[in-house]
Amino acid sequence: MSELTGAQALVRTLIDSDVTVCFANPGTSEMHFVAALDDLPAMRGVLCLFEGVATGAADGYARMAGRPAATLLHLGPGLANGLANLHNARRAHTPLVNVIGDHALAHKPLDSLLESDIDALAGTVSAWVRRPATVGDVGRDAAEAVAAARAGGIATLIVPADVSWSVGAPVGPPVPVAAPPVPSLDFFPGERCALLLDGDALTERGLRAAGRIAAATGARVFSRGWPARQRRGAGVPATEPLAYRGEQVTAQLDGVRDLVLVGARTPVTSFAYPGKPGEPTPAGTRVHTLAPEGSLAAAVALEAWADLVAPATEPVLAPFAPPPLPHGPLDARNWAAVIGALLPAEAILVDESVTGAAALQAATAQAAPHDFLALTGLAIGQGLPSAAGAAIACPDRPVVCVQADGSAMYTISALWTMARERLDVTTVVLNNRSYAILRAELERTGAATGAAAALMDLSDPDLDFVALAAGMGVPATRARTAEELARHFADALREPGPHLIEAVIA
Amino acid sequence: MSELTGAQALVRTLIDSDVTVCFANPGTSEMHFVAALDDLPAMRGVLCLFEGVATGAADGYARMAGRPAATLLHLGPGLANGLANLHNARRAHTPLVNVIGDHALAHKPLDSLLESDIDALAGTVSAWVRRPATVGDVGRDAAEAVAAARAGGIATLIVPADVSWSVGAPVGPPVPVAAPPVPSLDFFPGERCALLLDGDALTERGLRAAGRIAAATGARVFSRGWPARQRRGAGVPATEPLAYRGEQVTAQLDGVRDLVLVGARTPVTSFAYPGKPGEPTPAGTRVHTLAPEGSLAAAVALEAWADLVAPATEPVLAPFAPPPLPHGPLDARNWAAVIGALLPAEAILVDESVTGAAALQAATAQAAPHDFLALTGLAIGQGLPSAAGAAIACPDRPVVCVQADGSAMYTISALWTMARERLDVTTVVLNNRSYAILRAELERTGAATGAAAALMDLSDPDLDFVALAAGMGVPATRARTAEELARHFADALREPGPHLIEAVIA
């Protein structure tokens, strides 16, 4: 019989299945897991001061590493705190393994103070949930959790404390993951055709295939507005991101007769509005699916399709043509040109600028080549944590996080993890002193002014992100002009470790 | 037909049912509710920068006001962010009304990006969940939500956006709440009897009745260790709080033959440990129930019982005998004496000191009379938000929040709401640079040292709470000695508005 505790077998199984980072905010019911880390340095434990940081970091890590990280969360409330970023991860089809400690089996009926319905919470975000019944099961279940995650979803393993502390647990051998089926489509892209790419289709491989088809047939290439990960910039075929508002999407798709979905879904507006359609695709557009949303073979399928319809065509690549450095006081757009002008090659650009997203995408379309990670599930508070996770996945690449002010406050303690782990993340907080996107939404509902407008206002008192960063060990500066932002941004990129720049938007 | 939108009728119904504060972090699906606030100044909207602040504030508000506040939360992820403090509120039997905006009915099948299973999340914490089907229902449902909350639980109203924006909603008349049944117990407290008080029994009325019984019969009076609200200090009958650890509770109850529960439950340990019992009450103790946990008539029942068994007896009251002001560097205990020595009369003392709780309770037992609010569900991040809510409920009373460092980071943006609303809250953050309670738990599992110990350590980098407070508009100071803490604490109490003192514990 194994000499290992359940917790030791669990950690060893994760490592054997190539899960080697655990973003953790543990509690008493996870102490044996924590203790197991001492013997197993192949698992890197990263402390997060809030579970939403742990789950967001695991999402950002997996988007860049291409393999899951684990989270370690404390019972139902710990999982609850991590749910919003798990929601984003679900909408990104991110592979991710949650490990949640639960009370010992005999303790659960006592309904002690932290008891709650973990399974109900986990079910709202997970593709796979399991609770090992005995110490003999935990290794096998952990290996199956990793396999379930690798299929593109969230796997949640709820481990009773007595399963963790009991001895006799075998390590689970890695569970092979079947190659995803490669879909195909019997359709020749003709006039007035457009592709809509998402997920795996937004890799360089997928984008090159789409670019070949576009060059050969004149098809247009759209992409999800806020993707999980997209290769962009000089040397990469460009896409036209779908806009946030439904009426703009309808205008973008005007004239498209055939829309081919490649790893994407039919466009849907984020919200309903009185008298406006929730599906902005123009009536009469014929929608075809080459690869469904979440397919891990979208790029391969697209390449095969390109070999058929554009066998001898090369894609058009975006030139290296970053915007010129702007001058004068910062406003709602010119900050983006600073990022585009100075973005280093092979940067990972994490975007939670919300109302600034369109400006940022425009300003970086012909910047140095980079990977772009966006807010996939609209649950704010993703930017800073996923930047931390991406930096852990790719320690040799610069990470740039462009972060709105209101959203930043959701998971602000990610800055502390960046400082602790010496992550090379440059965060630019866009401080416009409001929930600007909600102001725009409020205007849509009518002319609210007094109490209502106050609930969108972040200016009383002003948030001082330089002080907040300093409080968590991250060096920070403030910029009020484009010149200041350029200088601070270049300085931050030059120095290793985390930096924050508060960009005060007039 | 009513000219009101569903959102307007909802807000008016809440006001008519005496719910007049709404702790809000709204999003697009709540914009009509937000707009309705402009016409209805009787509802105070309090902006929170994170939903966990909103729910924690609503909990603290209701504990002190004795009536529910509303929260306004954005879809499933907004609710998820608020769940941990809703868990605490559930364990406190706090009346609370959540209003959650959902997508319009026709939009839900589109599975747009923020769609998730709100009902599953709400069900884990709510005593009552409803989703008005039409604009005609929302007023009635809101009134029933308030009545359900007043019965001592969390009511969650999920309002589709089209129900909010449609016109023709009648205001719901207040729903009367039946007086709770007054329980009784056919048992005469004799030798070796003890009472265990919680909930309503910890009001001054309940404590005086318990004190009479104790004085007449020699019964001992225990109380829940971390209560929702307890009247304490000079002039109030004292109780002996049950300890955090099971073995200490067993020792406390040693010799007790009859344990009478008054608004309390049988003691249960927070966690299971190998070979240790989850129910620390000594074998052979007979347990009686005068009033079950959550009873709103526990004090009345106790008074009636006291009239029977102690008709002519007065209770023994705690003297005014605060601890002397200590001297020298701050350590794990002497900070508490500073609080006890200087606590102003009628303070609301909010405790999330975690490992410091026993010291704080000892040091304030004979301090000036005060109300004591503690961490009821062990989901950390309750202290700062509930202090903000208590200050809004009782604007004429000083609020003192004693807050552990690790827990503070969960909902640190409550400081911003304190600044914005000019709340008279003095926060003392105990910075021991660790998750001290987890260190103690880790020691129980064995001799973990390296990676494991690092996951309990908050010292790399040190959190600077003075900077964090300044970043959110709260004036702050730092104390390293008892003398400095006393000076800063007295200064903060003298000046109106929020203040923070970082007490650096050696």
Tab-separated table of N, CA and C in Angstrom, chain A residues 89-170:
chain	number	residue	atom	x	y	z
A	89	ALA	N	-13.010	32.386	-17.207
A	89	ALA	CA	-12.243	31.244	-17.734
A	89	ALA	C	-13.158	30.300	-18.510
A	90	ARG	N	-14.361	30.106	-18.003
A	90	ARG	CA	-15.322	29.250	-18.724
A	90	ARG	C	-15.628	29.836	-20.096
A	91	ARG	N	-15.800	31.153	-20.158
A	91	ARG	CA	-16.105	31.792	-21.434
A	91	ARG	C	-14.880	31.854	-22.344
A	92	ALA	N	-13.712	31.579	-21.771
A	92	ALA	CA	-12.474	31.512	-22.574
A	92	ALA	C	-12.121	30.077	-22.946
A	93	HIS	N	-12.887	29.106	-22.481
A	93	HIS	CA	-12.573	27.683	-22.673
A	93	HIS	C	-11.179	27.350	-22.173
A	94	THR	N	-10.832	27.941	-21.052
A	94	THR	CA	-9.511	27.748	-20.458
A	94	THR	C	-9.449	26.425	-19.708
A	95	PRO	N	-8.388	25.642	-19.909
A	95	PRO	CA	-8.203	24.463	-19.061
A	95	PRO	C	-7.738	24.882	-17.666
A	96	LEU	N	-8.369	24.352	-16.653
A	96	LEU	CA	-8.095	24.819	-15.286
A	96	LEU	C	-8.572	23.747	-14.315
A	97	VAL	N	-7.779	23.496	-13.274
A	97	VAL	CA	-8.144	22.495	-12.263
A	97	VAL	C	-8.286	23.188	-10.908
A	98	ASN	N	-9.496	23.218	-10.391
A	98	ASN	CA	-9.702	23.721	-9.033
A	98	ASN	C	-9.569	22.579	-8.041
A	99	VAL	N	-8.799	22.809	-6.998
A	99	VAL	CA	-8.773	21.883	-5.863
A	99	VAL	C	-9.388	22.624	-4.680
A	100	ILE	N	-10.459	22.060	-4.154
A	100	ILE	CA	-11.171	22.706	-3.055
A	100	ILE	C	-11.199	21.748	-1.882
A	101	GLY	N	-10.704	22.216	-0.770
A	101	GLY	CA	-10.787	21.393	0.435
A	101	GLY	C	-12.185	21.461	1.012
A	102	ASP	N	-12.672	20.327	1.456
A	102	ASP	CA	-13.977	20.295	2.119
A	102	ASP	C	-13.783	19.714	3.516
A	103	HIS	N	-14.820	19.833	4.325
A	103	HIS	CA	-14.782	19.208	5.632
A	103	HIS	C	-14.643	17.693	5.495
A	104	ALA	N	-14.110	17.090	6.522
A	104	ALA	CA	-14.073	15.634	6.584
A	104	ALA	C	-15.494	15.079	6.510
A	105	LEU	N	-15.595	13.885	5.977
A	105	LEU	CA	-16.915	13.298	5.720
A	105	LEU	C	-17.792	13.267	6.972
A	106	ALA	N	-17.219	12.853	8.096
A	106	ALA	CA	-18.013	12.736	9.321
A	106	ALA	C	-18.380	14.110	9.880
A	107	HIS	N	-17.643	15.140	9.468
A	107	HIS	CA	-17.882	16.485	10.003
A	107	HIS	C	-19.008	17.190	9.259
A	108	LYS	N	-19.261	16.799	8.027
A	108	LYS	CA	-20.222	17.551	7.203
A	108	LYS	C	-21.631	17.600	7.807
A	109	PRO	N	-22.145	16.489	8.339
A	109	PRO	CA	-23.519	16.571	8.874
A	109	PRO	C	-23.654	17.517	10.061
A	110	LEU	N	-22.532	17.914	10.680
A	110	LEU	CA	-22.611	18.814	11.832
A	110	LEU	C	-22.931	20.243	11.405
A	111	ASP	N	-22.894	20.515	10.110
A	111	ASP	CA	-23.214	21.851	9.594
A	111	ASP	C	-22.403	22.917	10.327
A	112	SER	N	-21.088	22.702	10.385
A	112	SER	CA	-20.248	23.689	11.068
A	112	SER	C	-20.212	24.984	10.257
A	113	LEU	N	-19.613	26.007	10.839
A	113	LEU	CA	-19.888	27.367	10.345
A	113	LEU	C	-19.531	27.584	8.886
A	114	LEU	N	-18.489	26.934	8.392
A	114	LEU	CA	-18.094	27.161	7.002
A	114	LEU	C	-18.783	26.213	6.024
A	115	GLU	N	-19.653	25.342	6.518
A	115	GLU	CA	-20.353	24.403	5.630
A	115	GLU	C	-21.267	25.175	4.669
A	116	SER	N	-21.198	24.800	3.393
A	116	SER	CA	-22.139	25.346	2.406
A	116	SER	C	-22.157	24.393	1.219
A	117	ASP	N	-22.976	24.678	0.249
A	117	ASP	CA	-23.175	23.756	-0.877
A	117	ASP	C	-22.118	23.999	-1.956
A	118	ILE	N	-20.948	23.399	-1.758
A	118	ILE	CA	-19.828	23.592	-2.688
A	118	ILE	C	-20.186	23.063	-4.075
A	119	ASP	N	-20.883	21.938	-4.109
A	119	ASP	CA	-21.196	21.319	-5.402
A	119	ASP	C	-22.076	22.235	-6.249
A	120	ALA	N	-23.035	22.902	-5.606
A	120	ALA	CA	-23.905	23.810	-6.363
A	120	ALA	C	-23.093	24.959	-6.952
A	121	LEU	N	-22.189	25.504	-6.159
A	121	LEU	CA	-21.348	26.595	-6.657
A	121	LEU	C	-20.460	26.108	-7.796
A	122	ALA	N	-19.818	24.975	-7.577
A	122	ALA	CA	-18.884	24.457	-8.584
A	122	ALA	C	-19.602	24.157	-9.893
A	123	GLY	N	-20.827	23.680	-9.778
A	123	GLY	CA	-21.576	23.307	-10.972
A	123	GLY	C	-21.842	24.472	-11.910
A	124	THR	N	-21.845	25.685	-11.388
A	124	THR	CA	-22.165	26.827	-12.252
A	124	THR	C	-21.040	27.176	-13.224
A	125	VAL	N	-19.834	26.722	-12.963
A	125	VAL	CA	-18.709	27.086	-13.842
A	125	VAL	C	-17.945	25.891	-14.392
A	126	SER	N	-18.189	24.708	-13.880
A	126	SER	CA	-17.310	23.574	-14.172
A	126	SER	C	-17.877	22.680	-15.257
A	127	ALA	N	-16.988	22.170	-16.085
A	127	ALA	CA	-17.374	21.133	-17.037
A	127	ALA	C	-17.317	19.761	-16.380
A	128	TRP	N	-16.648	19.672	-15.257
A	128	TRP	CA	-16.375	18.393	-14.593
A	128	TRP	C	-16.252	18.665	-13.102
A	129	VAL	N	-16.982	17.940	-12.284
A	129	VAL	CA	-16.896	18.078	-10.824
A	129	VAL	C	-16.822	16.680	-10.230
A	130	ARG	N	-15.901	16.461	-9.323
A	130	ARG	CA	-15.867	15.176	-8.627
A	130	ARG	C	-15.361	15.359	-7.197
A	131	ARG	N	-15.802	14.413	-6.377
A	131	ARG	CA	-15.477	14.419	-4.960
A	131	ARG	C	-14.969	13.022	-4.639
A	132	PRO	N	-13.648	12.819	-4.543
A	132	PRO	CA	-13.151	11.471	-4.249
A	132	PRO	C	-13.732	10.966	-2.934
A	133	ALA	N	-14.217	9.730	-2.982
A	133	ALA	CA	-14.902	9.183	-1.810
A	133	ALA	C	-13.930	8.632	-0.780
A	134	THR	N	-12.807	8.135	-1.261
A	134	THR	CA	-11.835	7.538	-0.335
A	134	THR	C	-10.436	7.950	-0.767
A	135	VAL	N	-9.489	7.685	0.116
A	135	VAL	CA	-8.101	8.028	-0.175
A	135	VAL	C	-7.582	7.231	-1.382
A	136	GLY	N	-8.203	6.110	-1.662
A	136	GLY	CA	-7.788	5.325	-2.824
A	136	GLY	C	-8.176	5.954	-4.147
A	137	ASP	N	-9.119	6.880	-4.116
A	137	ASP	CA	-9.635	7.460	-5.367
A	137	ASP	C	-8.930	8.742	-5.787
A	138	VAL	N	-8.279	9.415	-4.858
A	138	VAL	CA	-7.920	10.810	-5.118
A	138	VAL	C	-6.894	10.946	-6.239
A	139	GLY	N	-5.950	10.006	-6.330
A	139	GLY	CA	-4.959	10.085	-7.403
A	139	GLY	C	-5.614	9.920	-8.771
A	140	ARG	N	-6.416	8.875	-8.898
A	140	ARG	CA	-7.111	8.658	-10.169
A	140	ARG	C	-7.990	9.861	-10.519
A	141	ASP	N	-8.735	10.364	-9.537
A	141	ASP	CA	-9.636	11.481	-9.815
A	141	ASP	C	-8.875	12.741	-10.223
A	142	ALA	N	-7.711	12.944	-9.615
A	142	ALA	CA	-6.919	14.125	-9.981
A	142	ALA	C	-6.430	14.018	-11.420
A	143	ALA	N	-5.993	12.830	-11.805
A	143	ALA	CA	-5.534	12.636	-13.193
A	143	ALA	C	-6.692	12.851	-14.163
A	144	GLU	N	-7.866	12.377	-13.794
A	144	GLU	CA	-9.016	12.580	-14.676
A	144	GLU	C	-9.442	14.051	-14.707
A	145	ALA	N	-9.255	14.747	-13.605
A	145	ALA	CA	-9.546	16.187	-13.596
A	145	ALA	C	-8.668	16.919	-14.606
A	146	VAL	N	-7.386	16.569	-14.622
A	146	VAL	CA	-6.486	17.236	-15.564
A	146	VAL	C	-6.904	16.925	-17.000
A	147	ALA	N	-7.253	15.671	-17.241
A	147	ALA	CA	-7.681	15.315	-18.603
A	147	ALA	C	-8.941	16.080	-18.987
A	148	ALA	N	-9.874	16.195	-18.060
A	148	ALA	CA	-11.105	16.944	-18.349
A	148	ALA	C	-10.784	18.403	-18.647
A	149	ALA	N	-9.847	18.966	-17.896
A	149	ALA	CA	-9.469	20.358	-18.135
A	149	ALA	C	-8.810	20.520	-19.504
A	150	ARG	N	-7.971	19.567	-19.844
A	150	ARG	CA	-7.265	19.670	-21.129
A	150	ARG	C	-8.213	19.619	-22.319
A	151	ALA	N	-9.383	19.086	-22.093
A	151	ALA	CA	-10.386	19.111	-23.157
A	151	ALA	C	-10.985	20.503	-23.326
A	152	GLY	N	-10.529	21.461	-22.496
A	152	GLY	CA	-10.946	22.850	-22.692
A	152	GLY	C	-11.975	23.339	-21.700
A	153	GLY	N	-11.876	22.885	-20.469
A	153	GLY	CA	-12.871	23.333	-19.499
A	153	GLY	C	-12.328	23.384	-18.093
A	154	ILE	N	-13.207	23.701	-17.174
A	154	ILE	CA	-12.852	23.804	-15.767
A	154	ILE	C	-13.213	22.490	-15.085
A	155	ALA	N	-12.221	21.894	-14.435
A	155	ALA	CA	-12.449	20.680	-13.653
A	155	ALA	C	-12.296	21.025	-12.181
A	156	THR	N	-13.254	20.610	-11.388
A	156	THR	CA	-13.245	20.953	-9.963
A	156	THR	C	-13.232	19.682	-9.134
A	157	LEU	N	-12.202	19.574	-8.322
A	157	LEU	CA	-12.010	18.404	-7.472
A	157	LEU	C	-12.223	18.853	-6.028
A	158	ILE	N	-13.242	18.304	-5.398
A	158	ILE	CA	-13.587	18.679	-4.021
A	158	ILE	C	-13.071	17.579	-3.115
A	159	VAL	N	-12.088	17.919	-2.284
A	159	VAL	CA	-11.357	16.896	-1.540
A	159	VAL	C	-11.693	16.995	-0.053
A	160	PRO	N	-12.406	16.015	0.481
A	160	PRO	CA	-12.667	16.029	1.927
A	160	PRO	C	-11.360	15.992	2.716
A	161	ALA	N	-11.339	16.675	3.850
A	161	ALA	CA	-10.105	16.773	4.635
A	161	ALA	C	-9.586	15.402	5.038
A	162	ASP	N	-10.493	14.458	5.333
A	162	ASP	CA	-10.000	13.140	5.753
A	162	ASP	C	-9.430	12.347	4.585
A	163	VAL	N	-9.894	12.610	3.375
A	163	VAL	CA	-9.246	12.017	2.204
A	163	VAL	C	-7.829	12.582	2.061
A	164	SER	N	-7.673	13.883	2.372
A	164	SER	CA	-6.344	14.509	2.289
A	164	SER	C	-5.382	13.966	3.334
A	165	TRP	N	-5.866	13.751	4.534
A	165	TRP	CA	-4.918	13.410	5.611
A	165	TRP	C	-4.700	11.911	5.767
A	166	SER	N	-5.576	11.092	5.186
A	166	SER	CA	-5.413	9.641	5.352
A	166	SER	C	-4.248	9.125	4.510
A	167	VAL	N	-3.656	8.044	4.976
A	167	VAL	CA	-2.506	7.444	4.304
A	167	VAL	C	-2.974	6.266	3.453
A	168	GLY	N	-2.252	6.053	2.353
A	168	GLY	CA	-2.567	4.898	1.507
A	168	GLY	C	-3.045	5.268	0.133
A	169	ALA	N	-2.641	6.431	-0.333
A	169	ALA	CA	-3.158	6.924	-1.609
A	169	ALA	C	-2.198	6.613	-2.745
A	170	PRO	N	-2.634	5.897	-3.766
A	170	PRO	CA	-1.788	5.720	-4.947
A	170	PRO	C	-1.785	6.990	-5.807
